[in-house]
mmCIF file of C-alpha atoms in Angstrom:
data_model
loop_
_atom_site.group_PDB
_atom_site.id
_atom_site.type_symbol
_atom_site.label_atom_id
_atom_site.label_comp_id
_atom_site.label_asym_id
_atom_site.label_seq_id
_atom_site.Cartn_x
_atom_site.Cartn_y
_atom_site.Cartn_z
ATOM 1 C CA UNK A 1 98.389 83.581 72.404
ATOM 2 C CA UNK A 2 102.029 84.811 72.173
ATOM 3 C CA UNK A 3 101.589 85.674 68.513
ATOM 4 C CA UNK A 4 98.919 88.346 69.132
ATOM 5 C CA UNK A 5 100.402 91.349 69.556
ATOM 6 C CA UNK A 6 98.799 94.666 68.963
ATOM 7 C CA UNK A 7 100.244 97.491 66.600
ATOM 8 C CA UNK A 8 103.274 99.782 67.747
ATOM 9 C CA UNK A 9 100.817 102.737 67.800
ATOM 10 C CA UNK A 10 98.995 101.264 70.703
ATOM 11 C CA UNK A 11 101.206 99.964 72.805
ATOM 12 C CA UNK A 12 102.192 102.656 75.152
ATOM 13 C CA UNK A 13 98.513 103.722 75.473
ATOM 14 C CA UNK A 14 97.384 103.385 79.455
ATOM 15 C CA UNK A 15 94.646 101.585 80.682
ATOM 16 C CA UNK A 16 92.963 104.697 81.541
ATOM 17 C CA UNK A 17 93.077 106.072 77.987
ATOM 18 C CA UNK A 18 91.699 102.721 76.644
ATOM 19 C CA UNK A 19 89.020 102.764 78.803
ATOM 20 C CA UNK A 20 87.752 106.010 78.520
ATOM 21 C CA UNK A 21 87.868 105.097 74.721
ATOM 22 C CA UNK A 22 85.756 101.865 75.162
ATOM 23 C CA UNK A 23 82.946 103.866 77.888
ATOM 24 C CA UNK A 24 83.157 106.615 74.974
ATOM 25 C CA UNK A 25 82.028 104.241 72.580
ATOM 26 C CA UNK A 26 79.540 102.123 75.274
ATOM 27 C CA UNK A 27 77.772 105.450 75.673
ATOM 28 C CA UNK A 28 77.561 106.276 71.940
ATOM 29 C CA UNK A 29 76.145 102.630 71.474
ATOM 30 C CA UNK A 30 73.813 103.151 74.160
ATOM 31 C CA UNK A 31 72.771 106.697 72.872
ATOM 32 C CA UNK A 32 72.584 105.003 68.996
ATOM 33 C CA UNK A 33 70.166 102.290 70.440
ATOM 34 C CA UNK A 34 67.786 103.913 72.442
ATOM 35 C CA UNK A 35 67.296 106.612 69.904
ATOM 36 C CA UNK A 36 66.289 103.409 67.228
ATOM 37 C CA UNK A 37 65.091 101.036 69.711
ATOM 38 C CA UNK A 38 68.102 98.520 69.423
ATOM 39 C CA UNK A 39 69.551 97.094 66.641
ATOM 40 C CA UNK A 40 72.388 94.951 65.032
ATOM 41 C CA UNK A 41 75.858 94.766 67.144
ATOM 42 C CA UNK A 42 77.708 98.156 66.416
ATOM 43 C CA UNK A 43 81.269 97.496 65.058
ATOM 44 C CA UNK A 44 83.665 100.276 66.274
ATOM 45 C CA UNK A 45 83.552 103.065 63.637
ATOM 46 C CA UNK A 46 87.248 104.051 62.314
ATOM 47 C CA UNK A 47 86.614 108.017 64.616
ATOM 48 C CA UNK A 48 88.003 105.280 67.369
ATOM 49 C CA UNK A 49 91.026 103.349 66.522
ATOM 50 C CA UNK A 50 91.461 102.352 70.281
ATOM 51 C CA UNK A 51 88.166 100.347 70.294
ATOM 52 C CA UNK A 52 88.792 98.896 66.550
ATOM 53 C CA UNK A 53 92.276 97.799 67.480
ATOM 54 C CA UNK A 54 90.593 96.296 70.778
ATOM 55 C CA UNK A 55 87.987 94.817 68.837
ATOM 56 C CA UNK A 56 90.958 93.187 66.508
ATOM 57 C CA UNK A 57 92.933 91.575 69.588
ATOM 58 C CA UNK A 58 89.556 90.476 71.011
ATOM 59 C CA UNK A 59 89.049 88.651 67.635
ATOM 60 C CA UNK A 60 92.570 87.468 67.395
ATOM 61 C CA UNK A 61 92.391 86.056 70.543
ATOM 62 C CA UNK A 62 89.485 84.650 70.073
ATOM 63 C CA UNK A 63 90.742 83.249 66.629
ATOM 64 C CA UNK A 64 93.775 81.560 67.559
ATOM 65 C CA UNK A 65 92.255 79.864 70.699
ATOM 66 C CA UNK A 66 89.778 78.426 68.168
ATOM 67 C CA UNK A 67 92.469 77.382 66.136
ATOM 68 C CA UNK A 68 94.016 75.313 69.389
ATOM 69 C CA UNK A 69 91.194 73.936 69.601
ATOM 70 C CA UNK A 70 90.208 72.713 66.182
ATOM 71 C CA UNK A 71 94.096 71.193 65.439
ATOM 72 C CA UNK A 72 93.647 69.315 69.010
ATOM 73 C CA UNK A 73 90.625 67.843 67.494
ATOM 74 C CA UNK A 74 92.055 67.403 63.779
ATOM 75 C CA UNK A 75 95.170 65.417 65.545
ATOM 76 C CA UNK A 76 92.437 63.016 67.745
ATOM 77 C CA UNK A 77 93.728 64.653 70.785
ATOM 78 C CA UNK A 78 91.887 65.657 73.944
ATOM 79 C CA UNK A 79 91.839 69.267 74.602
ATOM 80 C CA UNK A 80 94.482 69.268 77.955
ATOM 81 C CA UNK A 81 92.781 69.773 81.154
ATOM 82 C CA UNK A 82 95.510 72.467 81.214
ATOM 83 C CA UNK A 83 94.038 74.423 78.668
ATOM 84 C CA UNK A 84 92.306 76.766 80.895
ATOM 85 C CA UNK A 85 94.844 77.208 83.181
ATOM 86 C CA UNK A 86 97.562 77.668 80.315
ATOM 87 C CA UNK A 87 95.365 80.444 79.004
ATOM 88 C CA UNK A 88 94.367 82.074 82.212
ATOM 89 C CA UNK A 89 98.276 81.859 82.622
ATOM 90 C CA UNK A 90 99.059 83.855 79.491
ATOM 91 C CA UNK A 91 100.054 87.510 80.379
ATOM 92 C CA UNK A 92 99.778 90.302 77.814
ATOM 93 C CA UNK A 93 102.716 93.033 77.739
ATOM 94 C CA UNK A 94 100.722 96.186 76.676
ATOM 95 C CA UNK A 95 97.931 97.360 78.584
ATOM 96 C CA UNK A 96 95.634 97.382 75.599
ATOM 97 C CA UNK A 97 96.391 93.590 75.026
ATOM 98 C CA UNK A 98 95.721 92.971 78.763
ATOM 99 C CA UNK A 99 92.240 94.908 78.359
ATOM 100 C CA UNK A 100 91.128 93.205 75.490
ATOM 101 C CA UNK A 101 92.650 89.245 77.066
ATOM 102 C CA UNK A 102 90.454 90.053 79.599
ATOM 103 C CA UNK A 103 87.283 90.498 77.172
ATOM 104 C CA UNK A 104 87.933 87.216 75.832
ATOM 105 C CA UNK A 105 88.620 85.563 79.349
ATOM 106 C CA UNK A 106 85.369 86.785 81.063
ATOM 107 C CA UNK A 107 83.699 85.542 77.894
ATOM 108 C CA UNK A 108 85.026 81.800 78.461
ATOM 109 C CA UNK A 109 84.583 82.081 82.073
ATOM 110 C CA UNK A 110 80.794 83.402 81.456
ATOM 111 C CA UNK A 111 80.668 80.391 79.227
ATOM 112 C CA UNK A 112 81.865 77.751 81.442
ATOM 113 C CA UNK A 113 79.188 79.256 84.487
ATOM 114 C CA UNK A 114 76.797 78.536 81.543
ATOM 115 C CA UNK A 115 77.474 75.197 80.348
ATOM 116 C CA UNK A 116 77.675 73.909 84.599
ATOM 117 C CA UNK A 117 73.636 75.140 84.699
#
């Protein structure tokens, strides 16, 4: 997870600016829906860079823990009961990598609750 890193541009944003970025965008999804009665998933359009760079670290993220777990299996290994813990463990430096960790986190976690039912 070390290896994601978002661009220089974003770093010094604050958690409040990236959120009121991502509810911006949550309400012009929500708006863009009910005026077409749902749809595909809405990518983030380029008027927000904030939510397309968070969408990139969510997918990088997401990519290399994929990529952990595919070479475990390639190698015959046993994905380490660690592995959760190691990533839960992981802290992001910039605010906007800690906001978009967390997407991916909840998303495992959600996961997990789901797979236990």
């Amino acid at each position: 997870m070390k290896t994601v890193k978002t661009l220089p541009e974003f770093a010094t944003l604050s958690e409040l600016e990236i959120n009121a970025a991502l509810d911006a965008y949550d309400d012009s999804v929500e708006e863009e829906h009910s005026s077409c009665g749902g749809g595909e998933e809405n990518e983030p359009t380029s008027e927000s860079p904030i939510v397309a760079e968070v969408f990139r670290l969510i997918r990088a993220y997401t990519d290399r823990m994929n990529a952990i777990i595919v070479e475990a299996k390639e190698q015959n290994k046993e994905i380490s009961d660690n592995f959760l813990a190691e990533l839960f463990s992981f802290e992001p430096e910039a605010p906007i990598e800690r906001i978009a960790f967390d997407f991916v986190t909840d998303a495992v976690l959600d996961e997990e609750d789901d797979d236990e039912k």
